[in-house]
CSV table of C-alpha atoms in Angstrom, one decimal:
chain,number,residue,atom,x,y,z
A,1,UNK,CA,-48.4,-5.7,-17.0
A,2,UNK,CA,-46.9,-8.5,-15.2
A,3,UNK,CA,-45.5,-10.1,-18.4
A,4,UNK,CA,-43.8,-6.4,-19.3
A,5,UNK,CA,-42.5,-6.4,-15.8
A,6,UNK,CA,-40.6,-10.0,-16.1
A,7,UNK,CA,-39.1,-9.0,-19.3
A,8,UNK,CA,-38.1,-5.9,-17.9
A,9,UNK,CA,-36.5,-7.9,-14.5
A,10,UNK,CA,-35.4,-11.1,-16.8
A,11,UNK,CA,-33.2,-8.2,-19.5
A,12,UNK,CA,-31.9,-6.5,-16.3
A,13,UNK,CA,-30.4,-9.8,-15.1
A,14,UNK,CA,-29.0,-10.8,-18.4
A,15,UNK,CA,-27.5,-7.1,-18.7
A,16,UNK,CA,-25.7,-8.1,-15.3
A,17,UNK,CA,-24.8,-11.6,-16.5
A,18,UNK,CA,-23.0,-10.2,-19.6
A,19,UNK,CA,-21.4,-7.2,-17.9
A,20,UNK,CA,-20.3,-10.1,-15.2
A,21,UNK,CA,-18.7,-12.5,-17.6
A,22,UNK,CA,-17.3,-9.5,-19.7
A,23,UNK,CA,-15.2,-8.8,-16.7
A,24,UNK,CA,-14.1,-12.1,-16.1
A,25,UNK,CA,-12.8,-12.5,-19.7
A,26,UNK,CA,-10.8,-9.1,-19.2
A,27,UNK,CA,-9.7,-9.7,-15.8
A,28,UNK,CA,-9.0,-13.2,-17.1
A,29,UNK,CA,-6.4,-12.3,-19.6
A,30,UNK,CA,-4.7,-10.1,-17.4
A,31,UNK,CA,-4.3,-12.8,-14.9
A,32,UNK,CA,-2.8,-15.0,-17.4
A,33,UNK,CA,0.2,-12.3,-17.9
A,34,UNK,CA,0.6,-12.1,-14.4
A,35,UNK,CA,0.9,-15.7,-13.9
A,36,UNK,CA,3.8,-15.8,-16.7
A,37,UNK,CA,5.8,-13.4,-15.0
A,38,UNK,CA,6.1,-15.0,-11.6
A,39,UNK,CA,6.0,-18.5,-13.1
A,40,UNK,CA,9.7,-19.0,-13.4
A,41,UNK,CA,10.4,-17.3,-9.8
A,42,UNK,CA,11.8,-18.3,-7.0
A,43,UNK,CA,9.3,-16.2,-5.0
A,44,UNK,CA,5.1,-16.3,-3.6
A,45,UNK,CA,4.1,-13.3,-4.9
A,46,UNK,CA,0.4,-11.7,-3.8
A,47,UNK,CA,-1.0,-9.6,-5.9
A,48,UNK,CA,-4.2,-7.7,-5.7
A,49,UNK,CA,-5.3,-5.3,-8.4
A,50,UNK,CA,-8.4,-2.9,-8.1
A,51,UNK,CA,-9.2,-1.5,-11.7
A,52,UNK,CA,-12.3,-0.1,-14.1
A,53,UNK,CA,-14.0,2.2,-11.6
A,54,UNK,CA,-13.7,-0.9,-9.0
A,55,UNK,CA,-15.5,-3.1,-11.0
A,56,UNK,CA,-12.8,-5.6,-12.1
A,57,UNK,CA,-11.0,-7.3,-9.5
A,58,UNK,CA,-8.4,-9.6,-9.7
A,59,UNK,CA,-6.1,-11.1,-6.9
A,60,UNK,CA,-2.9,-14.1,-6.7
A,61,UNK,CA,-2.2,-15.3,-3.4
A,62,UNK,CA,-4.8,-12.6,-1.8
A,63,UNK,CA,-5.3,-13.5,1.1
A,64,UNK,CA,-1.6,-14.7,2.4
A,65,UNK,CA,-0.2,-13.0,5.3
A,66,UNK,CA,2.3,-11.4,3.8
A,67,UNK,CA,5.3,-8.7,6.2
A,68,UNK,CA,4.3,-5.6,6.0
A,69,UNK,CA,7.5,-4.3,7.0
A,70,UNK,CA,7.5,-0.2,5.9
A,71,UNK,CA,4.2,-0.1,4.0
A,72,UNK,CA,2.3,0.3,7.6
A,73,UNK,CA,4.1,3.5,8.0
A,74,UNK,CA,1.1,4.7,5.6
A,75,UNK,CA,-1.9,3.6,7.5
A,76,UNK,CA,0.0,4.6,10.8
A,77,UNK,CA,0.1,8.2,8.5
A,78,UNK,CA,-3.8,7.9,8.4
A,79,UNK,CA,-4.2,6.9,12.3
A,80,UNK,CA,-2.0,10.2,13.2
A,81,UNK,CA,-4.2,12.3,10.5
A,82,UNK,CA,-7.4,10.9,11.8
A,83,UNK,CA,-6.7,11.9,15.2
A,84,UNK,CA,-5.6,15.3,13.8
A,85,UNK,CA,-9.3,15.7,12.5
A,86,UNK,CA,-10.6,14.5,15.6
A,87,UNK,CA,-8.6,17.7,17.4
A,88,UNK,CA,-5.9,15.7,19.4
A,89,UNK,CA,-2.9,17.3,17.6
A,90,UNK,CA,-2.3,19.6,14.7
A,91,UNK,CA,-0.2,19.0,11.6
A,92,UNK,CA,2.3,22.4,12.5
A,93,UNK,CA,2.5,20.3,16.2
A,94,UNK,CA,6.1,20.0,17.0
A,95,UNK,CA,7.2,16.6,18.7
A,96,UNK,CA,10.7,16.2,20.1
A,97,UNK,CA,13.1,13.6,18.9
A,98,UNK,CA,15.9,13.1,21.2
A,99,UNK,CA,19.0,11.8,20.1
A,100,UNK,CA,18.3,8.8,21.5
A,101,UNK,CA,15.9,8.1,19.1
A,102,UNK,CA,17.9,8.0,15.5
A,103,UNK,CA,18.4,4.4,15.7
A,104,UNK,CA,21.6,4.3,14.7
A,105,UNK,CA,21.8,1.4,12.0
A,106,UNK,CA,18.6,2.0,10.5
A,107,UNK,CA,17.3,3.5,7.5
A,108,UNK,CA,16.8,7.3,8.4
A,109,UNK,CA,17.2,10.4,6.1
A,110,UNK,CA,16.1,12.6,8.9
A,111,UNK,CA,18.8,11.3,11.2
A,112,UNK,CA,21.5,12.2,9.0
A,113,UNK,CA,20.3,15.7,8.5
A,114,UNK,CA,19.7,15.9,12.3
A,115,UNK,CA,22.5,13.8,14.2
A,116,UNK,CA,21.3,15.7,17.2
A,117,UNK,CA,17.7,15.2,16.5
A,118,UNK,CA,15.8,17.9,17.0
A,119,UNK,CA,11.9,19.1,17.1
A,120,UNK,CA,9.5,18.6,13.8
A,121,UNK,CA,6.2,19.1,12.8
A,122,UNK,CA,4.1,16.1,12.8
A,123,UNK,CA,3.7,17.3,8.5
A,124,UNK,CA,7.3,17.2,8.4
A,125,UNK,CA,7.6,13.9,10.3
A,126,UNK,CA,4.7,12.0,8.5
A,127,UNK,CA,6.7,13.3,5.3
A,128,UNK,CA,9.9,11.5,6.1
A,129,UNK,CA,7.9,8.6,7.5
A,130,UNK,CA,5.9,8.5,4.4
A,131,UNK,CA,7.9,9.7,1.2
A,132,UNK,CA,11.0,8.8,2.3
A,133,UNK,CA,10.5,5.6,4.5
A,134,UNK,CA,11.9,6.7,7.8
A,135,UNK,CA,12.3,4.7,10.4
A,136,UNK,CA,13.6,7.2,13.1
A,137,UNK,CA,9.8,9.7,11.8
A,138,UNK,CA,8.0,6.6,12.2
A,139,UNK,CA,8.6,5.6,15.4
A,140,UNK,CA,8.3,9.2,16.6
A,141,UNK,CA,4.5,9.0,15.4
A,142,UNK,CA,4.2,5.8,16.7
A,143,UNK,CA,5.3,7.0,20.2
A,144,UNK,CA,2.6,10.0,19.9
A,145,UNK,CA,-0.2,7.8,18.8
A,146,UNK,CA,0.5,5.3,21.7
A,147,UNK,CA,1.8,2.3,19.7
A,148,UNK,CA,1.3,0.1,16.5
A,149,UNK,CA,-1.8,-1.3,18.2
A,150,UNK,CA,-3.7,1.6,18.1
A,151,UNK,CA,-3.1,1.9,14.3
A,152,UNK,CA,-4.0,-1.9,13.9
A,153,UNK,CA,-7.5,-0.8,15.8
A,154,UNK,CA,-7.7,2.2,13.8
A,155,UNK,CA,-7.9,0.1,10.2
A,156,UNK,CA,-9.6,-3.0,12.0
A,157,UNK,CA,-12.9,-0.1,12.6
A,158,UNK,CA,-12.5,1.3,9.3
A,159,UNK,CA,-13.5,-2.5,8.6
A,160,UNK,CA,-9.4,-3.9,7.3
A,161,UNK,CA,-10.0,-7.2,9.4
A,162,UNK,CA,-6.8,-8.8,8.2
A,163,UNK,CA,-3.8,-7.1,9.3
A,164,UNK,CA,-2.0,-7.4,12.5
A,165,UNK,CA,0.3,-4.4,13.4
A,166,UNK,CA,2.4,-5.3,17.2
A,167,UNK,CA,6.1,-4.1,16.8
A,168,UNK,CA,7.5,-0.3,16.1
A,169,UNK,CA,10.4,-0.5,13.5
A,170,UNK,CA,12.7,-0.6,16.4
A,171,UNK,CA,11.2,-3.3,17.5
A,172,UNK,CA,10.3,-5.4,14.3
A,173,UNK,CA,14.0,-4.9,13.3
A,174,UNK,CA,15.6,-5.8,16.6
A,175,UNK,CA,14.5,-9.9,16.3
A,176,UNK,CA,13.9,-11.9,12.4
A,177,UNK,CA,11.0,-13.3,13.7
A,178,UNK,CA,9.6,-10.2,14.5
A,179,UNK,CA,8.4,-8.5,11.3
A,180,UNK,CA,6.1,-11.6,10.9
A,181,UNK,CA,3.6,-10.6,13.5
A,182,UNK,CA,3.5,-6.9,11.1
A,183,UNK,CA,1.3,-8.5,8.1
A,184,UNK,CA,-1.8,-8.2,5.8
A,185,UNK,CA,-2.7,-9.1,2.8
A,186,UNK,CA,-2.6,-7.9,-0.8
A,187,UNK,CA,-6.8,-8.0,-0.7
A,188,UNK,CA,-6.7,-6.1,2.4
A,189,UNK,CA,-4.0,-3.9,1.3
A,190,UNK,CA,-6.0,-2.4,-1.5
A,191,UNK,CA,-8.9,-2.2,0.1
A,192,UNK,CA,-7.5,0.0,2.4
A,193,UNK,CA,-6.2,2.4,-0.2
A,194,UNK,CA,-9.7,2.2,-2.0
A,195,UNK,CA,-11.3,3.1,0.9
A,196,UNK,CA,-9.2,5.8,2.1
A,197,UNK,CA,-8.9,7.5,-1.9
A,198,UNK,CA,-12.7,7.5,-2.2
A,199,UNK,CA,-13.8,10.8,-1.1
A,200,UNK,CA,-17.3,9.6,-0.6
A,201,UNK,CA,-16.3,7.8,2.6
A,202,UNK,CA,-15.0,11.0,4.3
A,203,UNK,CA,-12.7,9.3,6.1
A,204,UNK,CA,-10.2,11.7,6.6
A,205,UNK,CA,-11.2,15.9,6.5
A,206,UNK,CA,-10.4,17.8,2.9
A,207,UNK,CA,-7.1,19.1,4.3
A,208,UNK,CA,-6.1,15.3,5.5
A,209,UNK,CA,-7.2,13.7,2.4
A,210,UNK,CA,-5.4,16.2,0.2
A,211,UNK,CA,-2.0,16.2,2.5
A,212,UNK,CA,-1.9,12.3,2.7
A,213,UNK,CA,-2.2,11.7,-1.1
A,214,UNK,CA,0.1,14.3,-2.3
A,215,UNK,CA,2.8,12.9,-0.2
A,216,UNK,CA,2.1,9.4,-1.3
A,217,UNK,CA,2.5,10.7,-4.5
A,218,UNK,CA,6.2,12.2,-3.7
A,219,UNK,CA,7.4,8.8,-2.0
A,220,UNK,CA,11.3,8.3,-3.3
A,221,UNK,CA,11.4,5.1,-2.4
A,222,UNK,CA,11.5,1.9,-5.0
A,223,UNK,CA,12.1,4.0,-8.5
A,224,UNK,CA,12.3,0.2,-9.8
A,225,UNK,CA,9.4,-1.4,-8.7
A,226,UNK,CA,5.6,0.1,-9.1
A,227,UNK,CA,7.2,2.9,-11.1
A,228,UNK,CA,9.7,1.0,-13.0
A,229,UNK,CA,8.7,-0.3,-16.2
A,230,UNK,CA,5.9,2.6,-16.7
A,231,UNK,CA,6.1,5.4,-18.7
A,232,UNK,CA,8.0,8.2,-17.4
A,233,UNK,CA,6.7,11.0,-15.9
A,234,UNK,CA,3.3,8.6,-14.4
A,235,UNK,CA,2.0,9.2,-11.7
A,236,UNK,CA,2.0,7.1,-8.7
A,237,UNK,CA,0.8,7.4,-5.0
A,238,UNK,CA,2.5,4.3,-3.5
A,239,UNK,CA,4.1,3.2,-0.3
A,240,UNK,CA,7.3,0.6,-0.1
A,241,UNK,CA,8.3,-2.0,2.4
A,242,UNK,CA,11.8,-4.2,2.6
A,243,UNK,CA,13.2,-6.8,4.7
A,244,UNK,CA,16.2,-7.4,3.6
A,245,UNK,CA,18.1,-10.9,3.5
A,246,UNK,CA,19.0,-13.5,5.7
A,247,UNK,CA,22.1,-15.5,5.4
A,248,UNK,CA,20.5,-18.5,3.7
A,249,UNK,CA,19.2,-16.0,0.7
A,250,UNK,CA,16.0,-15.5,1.6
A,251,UNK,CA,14.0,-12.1,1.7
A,252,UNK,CA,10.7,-12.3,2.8
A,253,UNK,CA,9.4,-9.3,2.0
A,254,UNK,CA,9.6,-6.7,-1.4
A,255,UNK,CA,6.5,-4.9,-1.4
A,256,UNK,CA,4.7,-2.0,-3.2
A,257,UNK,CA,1.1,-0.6,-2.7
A,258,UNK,CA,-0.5,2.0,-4.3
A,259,UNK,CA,-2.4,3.9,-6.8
A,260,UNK,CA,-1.4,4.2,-10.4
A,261,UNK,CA,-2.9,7.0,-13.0
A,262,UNK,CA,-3.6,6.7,-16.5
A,263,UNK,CA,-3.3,8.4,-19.1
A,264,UNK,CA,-7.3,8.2,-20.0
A,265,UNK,CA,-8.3,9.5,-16.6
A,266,UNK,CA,-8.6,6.5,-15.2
A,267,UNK,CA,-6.5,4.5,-12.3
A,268,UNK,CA,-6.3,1.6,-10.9
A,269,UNK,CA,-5.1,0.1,-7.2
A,270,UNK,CA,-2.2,-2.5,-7.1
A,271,UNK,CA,-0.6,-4.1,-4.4
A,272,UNK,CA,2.5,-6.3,-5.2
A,273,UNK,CA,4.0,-8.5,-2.5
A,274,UNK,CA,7.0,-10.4,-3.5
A,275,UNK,CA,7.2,-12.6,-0.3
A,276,UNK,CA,9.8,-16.0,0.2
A,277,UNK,CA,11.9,-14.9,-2.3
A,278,UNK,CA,15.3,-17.1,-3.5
A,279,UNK,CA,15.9,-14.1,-6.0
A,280,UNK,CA,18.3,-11.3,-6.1
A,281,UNK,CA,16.7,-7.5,-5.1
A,282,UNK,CA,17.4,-6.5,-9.0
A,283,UNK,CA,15.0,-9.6,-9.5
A,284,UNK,CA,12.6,-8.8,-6.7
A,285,UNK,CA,11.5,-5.5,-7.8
A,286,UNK,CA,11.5,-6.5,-11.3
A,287,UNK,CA,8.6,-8.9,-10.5
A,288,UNK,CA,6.6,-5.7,-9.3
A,289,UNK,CA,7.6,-3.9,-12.4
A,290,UNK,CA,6.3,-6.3,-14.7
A,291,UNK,CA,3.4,-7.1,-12.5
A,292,UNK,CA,2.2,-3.2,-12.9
A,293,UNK,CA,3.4,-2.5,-16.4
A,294,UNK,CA,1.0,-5.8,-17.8
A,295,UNK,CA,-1.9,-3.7,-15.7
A,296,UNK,CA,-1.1,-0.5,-17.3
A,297,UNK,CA,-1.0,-1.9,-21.0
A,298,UNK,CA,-4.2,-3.9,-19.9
A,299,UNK,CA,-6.0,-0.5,-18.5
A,300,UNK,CA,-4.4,2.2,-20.8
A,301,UNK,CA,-6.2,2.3,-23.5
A,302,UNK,CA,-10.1,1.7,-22.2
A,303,UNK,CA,-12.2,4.4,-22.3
A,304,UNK,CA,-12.9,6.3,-19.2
């Protein structure tokens, strides 16, 4: 009986050992593309890439700190929806956006259709701040939740340790130096969009959950990066972030985060930050292009 029981315990571990090393090979190969692609770059460029049912992983410069610049408007989008489950506002809220508050300057859709500002639902704000990137939206939301901090605290105890959140956009865009104390990193990027897709953490309510991801999935924003090599009409819940460029030609941040759907039924989580970067913005997204497109063609065709 004991002999039957070591077999039993020494196959199981072998099982493991195969289905381990089977994964490295695959998550191998893909890593080898990737490395060809940024190889001839002027750029660091973090990757982390959450695929087959979250049992491959794969990850290039993981854990750097990389500027977050507009991809925190998402998790501050799921500190304002957690505190709408928790009672504290509603969703059909209005808030007040005085015309003080466009930031004239700065990227803002809903400024240019309201150069009086005006009064929004906190739906209709987290939309602009969301889909569209707005800067004026996001700072609105950040006002209501009480700051950036509180959004930092809010991932840090859903257990995102690396990621530091201390300027609004006003703020981050005012000073350069600025946008470097917004950062995480590609690891803790996707792990924050793992945790907060899996319904079996019920991290956010039903209505939260559904509202959050459909929006993602409308975002507007870099047609040439996650989205731009893949085939058209995918379907991809993602969130942008830009810096810009400084006068010496260097833009330190072209990001893209999100969650990419196959064809098979499967998905698989990406986050692409192009960080240091020498290159032109054609070149810049490009990288993230043919960093998910090598993913898709790698994931594409496995069974589900």
């Amino acid at each position: 009986m004991k002999m039957m029981k070591k077999s039993v315990q020494l196959a199981a571990l072998l099982f493991v050992l195969i289905a381990y090393e089977t994964s490295a090979q695959t998550t191998d190969a893909l890593r080898q593309k990737l490395q060809q692609i940024i190889s001839t770059k002027n750029a660091v460029v973090g990757v982390s890439i959450i695929a087959n049912n979250g049992k491959d992983t794969l990850s290039l410069h993981g854990n750097r700190h990389c500027p977050t610049q507009s991809v925190f408007k998402f998790h501050a989008a799921l500190a304002v929806l957690d505190q709408i489950d928790k009672g504290k506002f509603s969703l059909d809220q209005k808030v007040a956006v005085q015309k003080k508050d466009l930031l004239p300057g700065f990227w803002s859709p809903l400024r240019e259709e309201n150069p009086d500002g005006g009064s929004f639902a906190i739906s209709k704000l987290i939309q602009y701040a969301v889909s569209q990137s707005d800067n004026v939206a996001c700072d609105a939301l950040l006002r209501l939740l009480g700051g950036p901090q509180v959004v930092e605290g809010y991932i840090r105890e859903n257990g995102i340790k690396d990621i530091s959140l201390k300027f609004n956009e006003e703020d981050m865009q005012a000073q350069w130096d600025n946008m470097f104390q917004n950062w995480t990193t590609p690891i803790a990027a996707s792990e924050t969009l793992r945790k907060f897709y899996d319904t079996g953490n019920q991290l956010l309510s039903p209505k939260s959950y559904a509202f959050i991801w459909r929006i993602m999935k409308e975002t507007t924003t870099g047609e040439g990066r996650l989205k731009g090599l893949l085939p058209k009409g995918t379907i991809v819940a993602h969130k942008t972030g830009s810096s810009g460029t400084n006068k010496e030609g260097l833009t330190p941040a072209t990001n893209d985060i999100g969650i990419v759907f196959l064809p098979n039924g499967n998905y698989f989580i990406i986050s692409v930050f192009v960080a240091n970067s020498t290159e032109n913005d054609q070149t810049n997204e490009r990288i993230i292009a043919e960093i998910a497109k090598a993913t898709w063609d790698h994931y594409a065709t496995a069974k589900k």
